[in-house]
JSON list of C-alpha atoms in Angstrom, two decimals:
[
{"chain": "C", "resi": 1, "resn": "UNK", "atom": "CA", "xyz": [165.74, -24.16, 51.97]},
{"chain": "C", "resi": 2, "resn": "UNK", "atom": "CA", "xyz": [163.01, -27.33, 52.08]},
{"chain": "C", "resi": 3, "resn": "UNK", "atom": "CA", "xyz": [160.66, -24.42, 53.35]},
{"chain": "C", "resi": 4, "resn": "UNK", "atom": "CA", "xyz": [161.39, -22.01, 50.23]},
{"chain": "C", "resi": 5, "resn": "UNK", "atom": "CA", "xyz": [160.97, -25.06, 48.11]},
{"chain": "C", "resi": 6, "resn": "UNK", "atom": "CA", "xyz": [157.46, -25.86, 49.70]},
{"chain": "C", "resi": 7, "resn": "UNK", "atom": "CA", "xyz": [156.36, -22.54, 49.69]},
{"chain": "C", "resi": 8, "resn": "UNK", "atom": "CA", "xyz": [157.15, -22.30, 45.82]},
{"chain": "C", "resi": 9, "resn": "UNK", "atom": "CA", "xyz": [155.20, -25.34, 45.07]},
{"chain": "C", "resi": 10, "resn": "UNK", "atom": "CA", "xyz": [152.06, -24.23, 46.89]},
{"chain": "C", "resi": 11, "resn": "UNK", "atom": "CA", "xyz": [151.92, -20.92, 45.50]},
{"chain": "C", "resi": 12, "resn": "UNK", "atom": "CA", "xyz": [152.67, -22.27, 41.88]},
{"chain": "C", "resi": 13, "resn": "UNK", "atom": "CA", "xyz": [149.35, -24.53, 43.06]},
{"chain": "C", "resi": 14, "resn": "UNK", "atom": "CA", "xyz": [147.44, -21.63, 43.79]},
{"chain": "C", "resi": 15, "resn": "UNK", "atom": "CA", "xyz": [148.44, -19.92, 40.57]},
{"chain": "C", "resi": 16, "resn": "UNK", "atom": "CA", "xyz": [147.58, -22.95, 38.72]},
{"chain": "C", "resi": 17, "resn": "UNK", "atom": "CA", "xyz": [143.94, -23.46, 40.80]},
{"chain": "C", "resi": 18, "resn": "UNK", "atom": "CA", "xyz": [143.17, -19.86, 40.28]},
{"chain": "C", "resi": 19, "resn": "UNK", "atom": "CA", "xyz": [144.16, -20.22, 36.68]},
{"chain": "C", "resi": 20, "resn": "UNK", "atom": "CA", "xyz": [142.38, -22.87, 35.98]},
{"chain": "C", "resi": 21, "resn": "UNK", "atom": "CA", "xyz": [138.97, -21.23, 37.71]},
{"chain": "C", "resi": 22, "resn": "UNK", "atom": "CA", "xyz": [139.11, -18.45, 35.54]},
{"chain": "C", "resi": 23, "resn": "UNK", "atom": "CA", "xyz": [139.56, -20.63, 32.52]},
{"chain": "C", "resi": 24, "resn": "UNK", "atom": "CA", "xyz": [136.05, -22.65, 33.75]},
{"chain": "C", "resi": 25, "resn": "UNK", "atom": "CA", "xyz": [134.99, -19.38, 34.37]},
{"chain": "C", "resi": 26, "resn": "UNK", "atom": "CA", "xyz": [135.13, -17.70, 31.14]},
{"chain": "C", "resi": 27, "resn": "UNK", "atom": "CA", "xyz": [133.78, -21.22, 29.74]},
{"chain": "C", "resi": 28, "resn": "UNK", "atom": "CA", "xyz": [130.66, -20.84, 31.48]},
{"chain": "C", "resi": 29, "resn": "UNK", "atom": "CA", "xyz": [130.32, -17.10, 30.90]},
{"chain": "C", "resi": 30, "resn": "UNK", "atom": "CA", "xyz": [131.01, -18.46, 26.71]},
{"chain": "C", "resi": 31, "resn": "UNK", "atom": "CA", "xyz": [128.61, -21.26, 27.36]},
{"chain": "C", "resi": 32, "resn": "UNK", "atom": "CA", "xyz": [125.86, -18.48, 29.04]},
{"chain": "C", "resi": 33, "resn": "UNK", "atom": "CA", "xyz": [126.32, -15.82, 26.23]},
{"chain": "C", "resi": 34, "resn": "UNK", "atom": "CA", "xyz": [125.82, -18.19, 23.60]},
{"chain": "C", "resi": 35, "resn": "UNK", "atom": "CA", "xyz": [123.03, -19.60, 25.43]},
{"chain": "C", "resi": 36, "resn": "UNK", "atom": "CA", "xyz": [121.12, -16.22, 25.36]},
{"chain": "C", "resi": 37, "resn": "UNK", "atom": "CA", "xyz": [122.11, -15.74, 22.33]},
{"chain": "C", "resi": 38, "resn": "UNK", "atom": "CA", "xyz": [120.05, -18.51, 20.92]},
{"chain": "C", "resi": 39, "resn": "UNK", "atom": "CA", "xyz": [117.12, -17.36, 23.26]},
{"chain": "C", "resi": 40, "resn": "UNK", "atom": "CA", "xyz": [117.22, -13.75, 22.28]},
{"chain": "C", "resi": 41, "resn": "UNK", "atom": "CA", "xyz": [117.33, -14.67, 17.78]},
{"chain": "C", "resi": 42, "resn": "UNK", "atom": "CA", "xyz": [114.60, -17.22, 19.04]},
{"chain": "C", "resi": 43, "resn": "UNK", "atom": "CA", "xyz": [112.37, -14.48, 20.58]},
{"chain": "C", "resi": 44, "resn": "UNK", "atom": "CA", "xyz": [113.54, -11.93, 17.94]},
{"chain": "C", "resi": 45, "resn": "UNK", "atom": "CA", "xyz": [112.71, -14.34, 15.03]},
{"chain": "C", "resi": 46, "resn": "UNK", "atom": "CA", "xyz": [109.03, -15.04, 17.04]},
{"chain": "C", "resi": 47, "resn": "UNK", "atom": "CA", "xyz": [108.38, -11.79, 17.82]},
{"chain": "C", "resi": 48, "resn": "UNK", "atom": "CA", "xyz": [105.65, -10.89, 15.25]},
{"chain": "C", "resi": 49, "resn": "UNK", "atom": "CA", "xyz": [102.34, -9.31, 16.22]},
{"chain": "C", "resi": 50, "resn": "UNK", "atom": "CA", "xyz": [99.01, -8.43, 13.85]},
{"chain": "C", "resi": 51, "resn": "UNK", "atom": "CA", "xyz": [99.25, -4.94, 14.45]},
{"chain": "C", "resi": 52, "resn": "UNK", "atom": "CA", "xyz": [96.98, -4.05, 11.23]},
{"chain": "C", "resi": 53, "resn": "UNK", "atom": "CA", "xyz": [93.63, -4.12, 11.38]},
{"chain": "C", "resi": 54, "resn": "UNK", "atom": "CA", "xyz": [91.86, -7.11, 9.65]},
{"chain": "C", "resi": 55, "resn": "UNK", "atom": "CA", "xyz": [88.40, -5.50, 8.80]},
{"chain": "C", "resi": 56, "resn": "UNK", "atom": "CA", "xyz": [86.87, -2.09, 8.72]},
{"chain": "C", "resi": 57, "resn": "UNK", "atom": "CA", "xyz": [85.44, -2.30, 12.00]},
{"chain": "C", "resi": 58, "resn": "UNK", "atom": "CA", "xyz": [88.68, -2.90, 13.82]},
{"chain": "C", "resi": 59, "resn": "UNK", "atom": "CA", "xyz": [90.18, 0.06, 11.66]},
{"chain": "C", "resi": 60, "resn": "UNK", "atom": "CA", "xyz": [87.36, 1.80, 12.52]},
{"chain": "C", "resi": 61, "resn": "UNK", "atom": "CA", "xyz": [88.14, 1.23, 16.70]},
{"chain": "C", "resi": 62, "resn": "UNK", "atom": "CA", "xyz": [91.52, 3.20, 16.17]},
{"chain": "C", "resi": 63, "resn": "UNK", "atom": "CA", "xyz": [90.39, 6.12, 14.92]},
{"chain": "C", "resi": 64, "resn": "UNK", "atom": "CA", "xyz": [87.74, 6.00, 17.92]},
{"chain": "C", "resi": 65, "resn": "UNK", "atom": "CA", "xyz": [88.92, 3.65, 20.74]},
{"chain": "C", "resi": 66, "resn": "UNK", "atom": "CA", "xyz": [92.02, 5.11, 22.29]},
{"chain": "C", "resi": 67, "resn": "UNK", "atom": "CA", "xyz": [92.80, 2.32, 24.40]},
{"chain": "C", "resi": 68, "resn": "UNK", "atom": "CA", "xyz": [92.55, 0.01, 21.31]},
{"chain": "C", "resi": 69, "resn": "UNK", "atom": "CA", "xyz": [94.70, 2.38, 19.27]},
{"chain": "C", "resi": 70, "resn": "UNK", "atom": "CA", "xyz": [97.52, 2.43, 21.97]},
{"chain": "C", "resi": 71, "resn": "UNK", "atom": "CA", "xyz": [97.52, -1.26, 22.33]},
{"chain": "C", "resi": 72, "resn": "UNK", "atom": "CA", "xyz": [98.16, -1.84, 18.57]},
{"chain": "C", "resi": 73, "resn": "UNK", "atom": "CA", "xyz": [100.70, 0.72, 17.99]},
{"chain": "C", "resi": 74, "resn": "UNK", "atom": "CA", "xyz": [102.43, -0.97, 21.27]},
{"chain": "C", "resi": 75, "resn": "UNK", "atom": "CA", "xyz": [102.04, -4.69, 19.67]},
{"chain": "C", "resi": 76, "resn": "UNK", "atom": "CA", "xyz": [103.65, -2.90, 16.45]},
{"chain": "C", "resi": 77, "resn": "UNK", "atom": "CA", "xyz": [106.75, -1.65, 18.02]},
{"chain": "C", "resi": 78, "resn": "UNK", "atom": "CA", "xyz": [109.15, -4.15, 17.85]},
{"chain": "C", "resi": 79, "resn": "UNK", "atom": "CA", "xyz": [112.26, -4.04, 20.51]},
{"chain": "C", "resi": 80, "resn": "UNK", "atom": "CA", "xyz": [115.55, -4.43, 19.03]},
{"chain": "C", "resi": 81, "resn": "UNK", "atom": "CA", "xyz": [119.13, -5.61, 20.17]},
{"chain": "C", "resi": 82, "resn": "UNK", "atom": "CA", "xyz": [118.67, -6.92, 24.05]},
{"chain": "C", "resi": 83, "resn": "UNK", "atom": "CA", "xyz": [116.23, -9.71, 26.05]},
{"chain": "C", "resi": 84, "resn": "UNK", "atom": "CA", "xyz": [115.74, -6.26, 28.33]},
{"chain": "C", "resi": 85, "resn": "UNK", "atom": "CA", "xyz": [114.11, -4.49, 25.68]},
{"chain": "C", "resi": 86, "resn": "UNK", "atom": "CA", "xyz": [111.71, -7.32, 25.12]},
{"chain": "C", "resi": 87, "resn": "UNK", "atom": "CA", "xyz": [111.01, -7.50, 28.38]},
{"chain": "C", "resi": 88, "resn": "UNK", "atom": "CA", "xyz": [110.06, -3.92, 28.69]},
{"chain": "C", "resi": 89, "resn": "UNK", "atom": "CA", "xyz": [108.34, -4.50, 26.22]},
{"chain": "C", "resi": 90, "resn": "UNK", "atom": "CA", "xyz": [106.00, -7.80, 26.94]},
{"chain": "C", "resi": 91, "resn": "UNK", "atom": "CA", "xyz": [105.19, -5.22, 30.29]},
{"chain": "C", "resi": 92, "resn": "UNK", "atom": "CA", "xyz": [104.09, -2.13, 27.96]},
{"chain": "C", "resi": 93, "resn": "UNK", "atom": "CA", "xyz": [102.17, -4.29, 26.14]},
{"chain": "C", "resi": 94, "resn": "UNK", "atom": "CA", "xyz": [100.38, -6.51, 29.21]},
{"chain": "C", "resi": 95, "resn": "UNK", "atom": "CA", "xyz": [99.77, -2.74, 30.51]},
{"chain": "C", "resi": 96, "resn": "UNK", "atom": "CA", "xyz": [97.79, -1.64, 27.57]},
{"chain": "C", "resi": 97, "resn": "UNK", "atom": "CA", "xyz": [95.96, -4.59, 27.39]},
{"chain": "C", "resi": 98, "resn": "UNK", "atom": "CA", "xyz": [94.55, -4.45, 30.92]},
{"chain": "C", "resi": 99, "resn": "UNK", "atom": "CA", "xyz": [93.61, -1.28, 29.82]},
{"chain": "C", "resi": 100, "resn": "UNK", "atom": "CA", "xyz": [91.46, -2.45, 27.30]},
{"chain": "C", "resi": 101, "resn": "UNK", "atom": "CA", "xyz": [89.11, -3.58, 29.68]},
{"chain": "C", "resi": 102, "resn": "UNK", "atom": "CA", "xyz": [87.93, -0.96, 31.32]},
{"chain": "C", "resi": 103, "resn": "UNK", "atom": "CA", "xyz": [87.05, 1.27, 28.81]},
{"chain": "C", "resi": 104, "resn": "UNK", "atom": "CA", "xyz": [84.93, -0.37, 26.03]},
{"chain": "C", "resi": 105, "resn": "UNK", "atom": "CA", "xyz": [82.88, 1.25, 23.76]},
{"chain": "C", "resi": 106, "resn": "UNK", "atom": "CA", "xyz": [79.09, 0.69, 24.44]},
{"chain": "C", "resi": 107, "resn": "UNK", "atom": "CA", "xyz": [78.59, -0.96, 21.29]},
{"chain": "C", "resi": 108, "resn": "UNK", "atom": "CA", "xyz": [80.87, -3.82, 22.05]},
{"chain": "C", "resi": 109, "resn": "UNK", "atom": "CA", "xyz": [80.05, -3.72, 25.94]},
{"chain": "C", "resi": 110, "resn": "UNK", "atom": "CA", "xyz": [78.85, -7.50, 25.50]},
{"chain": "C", "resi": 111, "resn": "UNK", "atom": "CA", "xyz": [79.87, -11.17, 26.85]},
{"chain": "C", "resi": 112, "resn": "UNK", "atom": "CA", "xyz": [81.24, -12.60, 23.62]},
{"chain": "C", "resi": 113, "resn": "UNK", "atom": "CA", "xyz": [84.10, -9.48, 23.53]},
{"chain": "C", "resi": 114, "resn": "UNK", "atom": "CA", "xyz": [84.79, -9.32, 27.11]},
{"chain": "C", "resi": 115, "resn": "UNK", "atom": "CA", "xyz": [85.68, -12.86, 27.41]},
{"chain": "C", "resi": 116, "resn": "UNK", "atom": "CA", "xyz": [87.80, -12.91, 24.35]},
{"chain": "C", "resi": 117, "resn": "UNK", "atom": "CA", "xyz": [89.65, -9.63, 25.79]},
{"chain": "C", "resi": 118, "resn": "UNK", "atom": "CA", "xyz": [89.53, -11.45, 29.03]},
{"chain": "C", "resi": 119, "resn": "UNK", "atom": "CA", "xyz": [91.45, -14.11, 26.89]},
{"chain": "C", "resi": 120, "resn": "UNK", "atom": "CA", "xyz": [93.47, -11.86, 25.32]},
{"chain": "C", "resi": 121, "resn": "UNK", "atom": "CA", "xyz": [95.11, -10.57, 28.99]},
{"chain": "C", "resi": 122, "resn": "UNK", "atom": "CA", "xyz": [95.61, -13.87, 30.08]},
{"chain": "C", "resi": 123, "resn": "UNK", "atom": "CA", "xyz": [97.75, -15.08, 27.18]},
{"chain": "C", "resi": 124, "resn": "UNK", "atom": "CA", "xyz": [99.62, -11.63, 27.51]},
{"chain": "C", "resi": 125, "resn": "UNK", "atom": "CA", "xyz": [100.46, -11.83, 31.43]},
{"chain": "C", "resi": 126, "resn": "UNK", "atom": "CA", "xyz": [101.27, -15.26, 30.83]},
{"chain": "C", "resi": 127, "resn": "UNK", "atom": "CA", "xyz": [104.26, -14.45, 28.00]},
{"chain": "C", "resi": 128, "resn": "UNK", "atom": "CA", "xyz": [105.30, -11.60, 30.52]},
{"chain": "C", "resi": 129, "resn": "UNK", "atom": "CA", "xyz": [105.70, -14.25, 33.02]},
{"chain": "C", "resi": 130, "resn": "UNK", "atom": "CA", "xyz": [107.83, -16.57, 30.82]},
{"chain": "C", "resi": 131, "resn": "UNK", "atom": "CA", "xyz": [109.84, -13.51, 29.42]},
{"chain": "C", "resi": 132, "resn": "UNK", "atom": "CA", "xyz": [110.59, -12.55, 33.12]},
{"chain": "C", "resi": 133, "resn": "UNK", "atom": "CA", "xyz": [111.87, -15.48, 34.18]},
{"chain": "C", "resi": 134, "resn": "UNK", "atom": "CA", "xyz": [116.08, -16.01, 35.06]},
{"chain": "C", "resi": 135, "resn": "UNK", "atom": "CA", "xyz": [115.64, -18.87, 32.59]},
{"chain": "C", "resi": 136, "resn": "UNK", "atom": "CA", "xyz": [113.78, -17.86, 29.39]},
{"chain": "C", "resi": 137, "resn": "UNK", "atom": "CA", "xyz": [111.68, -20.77, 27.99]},
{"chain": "C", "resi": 138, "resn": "UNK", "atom": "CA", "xyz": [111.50, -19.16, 24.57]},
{"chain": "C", "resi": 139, "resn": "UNK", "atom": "CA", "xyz": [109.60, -22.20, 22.87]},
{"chain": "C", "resi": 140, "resn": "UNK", "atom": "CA", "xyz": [106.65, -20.96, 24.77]},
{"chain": "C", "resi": 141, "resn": "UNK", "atom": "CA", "xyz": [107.56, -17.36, 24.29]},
{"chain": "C", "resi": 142, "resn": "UNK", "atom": "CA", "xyz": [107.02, -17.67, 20.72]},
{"chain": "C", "resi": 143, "resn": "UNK", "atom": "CA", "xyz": [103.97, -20.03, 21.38]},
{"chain": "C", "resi": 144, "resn": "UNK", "atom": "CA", "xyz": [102.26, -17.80, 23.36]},
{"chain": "C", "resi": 145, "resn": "UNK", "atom": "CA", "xyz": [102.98, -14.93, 20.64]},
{"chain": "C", "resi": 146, "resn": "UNK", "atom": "CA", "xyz": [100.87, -17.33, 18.18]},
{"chain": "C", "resi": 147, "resn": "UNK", "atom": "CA", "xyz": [98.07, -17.85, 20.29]},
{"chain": "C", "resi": 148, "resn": "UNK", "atom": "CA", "xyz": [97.82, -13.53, 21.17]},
{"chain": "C", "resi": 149, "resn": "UNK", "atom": "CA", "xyz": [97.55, -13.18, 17.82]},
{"chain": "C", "resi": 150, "resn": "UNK", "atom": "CA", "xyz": [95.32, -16.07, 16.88]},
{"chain": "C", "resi": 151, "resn": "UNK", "atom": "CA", "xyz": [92.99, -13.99, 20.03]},
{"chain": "C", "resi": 152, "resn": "UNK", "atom": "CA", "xyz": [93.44, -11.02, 18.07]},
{"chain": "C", "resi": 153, "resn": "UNK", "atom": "CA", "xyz": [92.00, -12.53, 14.67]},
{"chain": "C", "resi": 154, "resn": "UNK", "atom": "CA", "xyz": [89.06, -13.90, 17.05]},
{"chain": "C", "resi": 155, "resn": "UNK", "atom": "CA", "xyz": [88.39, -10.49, 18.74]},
{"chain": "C", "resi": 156, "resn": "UNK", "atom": "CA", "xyz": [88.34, -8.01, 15.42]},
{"chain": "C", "resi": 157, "resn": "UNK", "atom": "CA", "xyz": [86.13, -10.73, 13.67]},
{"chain": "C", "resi": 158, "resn": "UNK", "atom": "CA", "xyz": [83.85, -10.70, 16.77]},
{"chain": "C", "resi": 159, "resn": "UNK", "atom": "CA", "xyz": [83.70, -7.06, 16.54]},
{"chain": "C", "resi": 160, "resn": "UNK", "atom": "CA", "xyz": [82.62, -7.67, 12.81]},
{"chain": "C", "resi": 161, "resn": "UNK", "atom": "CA", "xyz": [79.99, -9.59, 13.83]},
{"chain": "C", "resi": 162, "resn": "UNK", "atom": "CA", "xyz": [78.18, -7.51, 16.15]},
{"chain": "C", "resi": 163, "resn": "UNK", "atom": "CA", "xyz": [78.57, -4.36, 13.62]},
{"chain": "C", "resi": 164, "resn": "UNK", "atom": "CA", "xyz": [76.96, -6.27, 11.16]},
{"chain": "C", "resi": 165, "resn": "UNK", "atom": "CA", "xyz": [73.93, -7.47, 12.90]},
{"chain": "C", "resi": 166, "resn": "UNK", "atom": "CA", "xyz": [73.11, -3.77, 14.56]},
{"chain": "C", "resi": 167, "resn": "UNK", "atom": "CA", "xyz": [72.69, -2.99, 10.35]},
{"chain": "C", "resi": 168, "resn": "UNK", "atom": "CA", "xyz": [70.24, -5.46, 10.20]},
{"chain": "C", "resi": 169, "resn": "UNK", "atom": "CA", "xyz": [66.56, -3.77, 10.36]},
{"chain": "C", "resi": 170, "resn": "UNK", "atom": "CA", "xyz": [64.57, -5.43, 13.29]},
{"chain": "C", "resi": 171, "resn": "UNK", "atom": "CA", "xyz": [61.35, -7.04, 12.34]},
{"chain": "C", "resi": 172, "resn": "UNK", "atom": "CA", "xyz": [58.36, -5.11, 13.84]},
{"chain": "C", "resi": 173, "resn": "UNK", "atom": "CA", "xyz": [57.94, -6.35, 17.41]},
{"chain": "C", "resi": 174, "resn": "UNK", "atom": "CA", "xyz": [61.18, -7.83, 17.68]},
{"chain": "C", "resi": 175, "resn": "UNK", "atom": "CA", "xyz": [62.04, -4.92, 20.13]},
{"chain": "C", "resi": 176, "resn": "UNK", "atom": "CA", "xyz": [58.97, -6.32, 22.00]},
{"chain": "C", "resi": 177, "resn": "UNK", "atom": "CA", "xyz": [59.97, -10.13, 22.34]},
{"chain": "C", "resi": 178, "resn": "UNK", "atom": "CA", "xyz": [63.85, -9.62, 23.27]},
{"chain": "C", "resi": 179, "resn": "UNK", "atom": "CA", "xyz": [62.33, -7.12, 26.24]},
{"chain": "C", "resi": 180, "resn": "UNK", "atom": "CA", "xyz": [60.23, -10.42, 27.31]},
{"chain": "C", "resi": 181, "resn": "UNK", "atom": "CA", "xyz": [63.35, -12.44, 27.18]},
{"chain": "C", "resi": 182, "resn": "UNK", "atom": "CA", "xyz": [65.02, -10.43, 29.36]},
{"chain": "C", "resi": 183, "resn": "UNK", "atom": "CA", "xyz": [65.46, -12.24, 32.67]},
{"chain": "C", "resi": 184, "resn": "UNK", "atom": "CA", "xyz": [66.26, -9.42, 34.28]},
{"chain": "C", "resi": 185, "resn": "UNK", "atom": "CA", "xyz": [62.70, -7.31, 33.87]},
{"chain": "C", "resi": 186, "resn": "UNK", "atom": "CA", "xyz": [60.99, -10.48, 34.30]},
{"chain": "C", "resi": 187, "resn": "UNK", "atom": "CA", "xyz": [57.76, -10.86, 36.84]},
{"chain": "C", "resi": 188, "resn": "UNK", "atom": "CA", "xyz": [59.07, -12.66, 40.27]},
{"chain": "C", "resi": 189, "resn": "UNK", "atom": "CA", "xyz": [57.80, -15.77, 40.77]},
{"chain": "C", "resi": 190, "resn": "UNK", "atom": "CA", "xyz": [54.71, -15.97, 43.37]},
{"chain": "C", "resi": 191, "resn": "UNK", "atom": "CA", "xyz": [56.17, -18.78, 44.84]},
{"chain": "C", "resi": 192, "resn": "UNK", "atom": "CA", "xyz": [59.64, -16.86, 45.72]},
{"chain": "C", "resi": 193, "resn": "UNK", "atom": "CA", "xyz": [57.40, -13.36, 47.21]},
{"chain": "C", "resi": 194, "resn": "UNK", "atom": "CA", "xyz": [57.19, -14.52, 51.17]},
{"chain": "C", "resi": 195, "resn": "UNK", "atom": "CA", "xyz": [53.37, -14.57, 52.15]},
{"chain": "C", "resi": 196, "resn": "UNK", "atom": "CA", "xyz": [52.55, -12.67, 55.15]},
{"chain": "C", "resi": 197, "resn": "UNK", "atom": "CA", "xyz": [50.76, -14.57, 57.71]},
{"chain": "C", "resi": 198, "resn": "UNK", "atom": "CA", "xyz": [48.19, -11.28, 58.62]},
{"chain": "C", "resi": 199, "resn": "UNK", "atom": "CA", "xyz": [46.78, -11.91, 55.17]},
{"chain": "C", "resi": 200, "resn": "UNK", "atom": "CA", "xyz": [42.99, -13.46, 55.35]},
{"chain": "C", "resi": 201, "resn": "UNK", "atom": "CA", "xyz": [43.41, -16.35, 53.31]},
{"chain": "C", "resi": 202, "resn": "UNK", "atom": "CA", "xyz": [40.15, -18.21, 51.95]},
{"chain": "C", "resi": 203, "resn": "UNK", "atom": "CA", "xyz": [39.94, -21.69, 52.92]}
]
């Protein structure tokens, strides 16, 4: 009888135990959701791209850059309902940027766009990292999603820029004097050519 009794008590123990696990359980799992919650309304809420062109130039660049075209209709789609849409999305997006890279247009084949594009990646693959992670820091989520499009701003205006000086008429010679500036086509230094020794030299 003293062994019925005991074996009642420990398996109204276990009951109890496994009763009360499932109750810290289904805390945590409340505790999580809401959690994620507040990450995902933080991201949604963020989530805002320029996906218009500012200037003429830029809206110029879609008609005629492909690879600048895809990346702007990929900013402008926004993801809806889950983090796992966003994070499909950050990686479309990082994708097209990269892509961005190696195929500009001749015209804007210079230092001052490939660093900001260069720029532009970085801040990119950097938000895909954070929107990857188990733990979502979605403060710098949405930080990062100001600076890509403060990059943005900085790259179409750049592209401005160089449109508008090619309409400027060059002065005659102009052509001329950048050619001399040109490091590249320069004369090599007579110091830097190695002397052979055969040479008769005049003492």
């Amino acid at each position: 009888m003293k062994y019925k009794a005991a074996l009642f008590l420990i398996l109204i123990f276990v009951i109890q135990s496994c009763q009360n696990e499932n109750e810290k359980r289904l805390a945590e799992n409340a505790k999580e959701a809401k959690k994620n919650a507040k990450i995902f309304n933080n991201i949604n809420k963020a989530w805002i791209f320029i996906d218009e062109p500012i200037n003429e130039v830029s809206e110029e660049n879609i008609k005629t850059w492909a690879e600048w075209r895809d990346f702007i209709k990929e900013i402008g789609d926004k993801p809806r309902k889950t983090i796992g849409a966003f994070q499909k999305k950050s990686t479309a997006i990082s994708k097209k940027a990269m892509a961005l890279n190696n195929s500009i247009p001749s015209q804007f084949d210079q230092p001052a766009i490939k660093s900001r594009i260069s720029v532009l990646i970085t801040k990119i693959k950097m938000m895909d990292l954070f929107i990857h992670l188990s733990q979502i820091p979605d403060d710098k989520v949405a930080f990062l999603i100001g600076e890509i499009n403060k990059e943005l701003v900085s790259l179409e205006r750049q592209m401005d820029k160089i449109v508008e000086r090619s309409k400027i008429p060059k002065e005659q010679g102009e052509e001329d004097f950048l050619r001399m500036l040109d490091t590249t086509r320069a004369i090599p230094n007579a110091s830097s050519v190695p002397i052979d020794p055969n040479i008769p030299r005049v003492e």
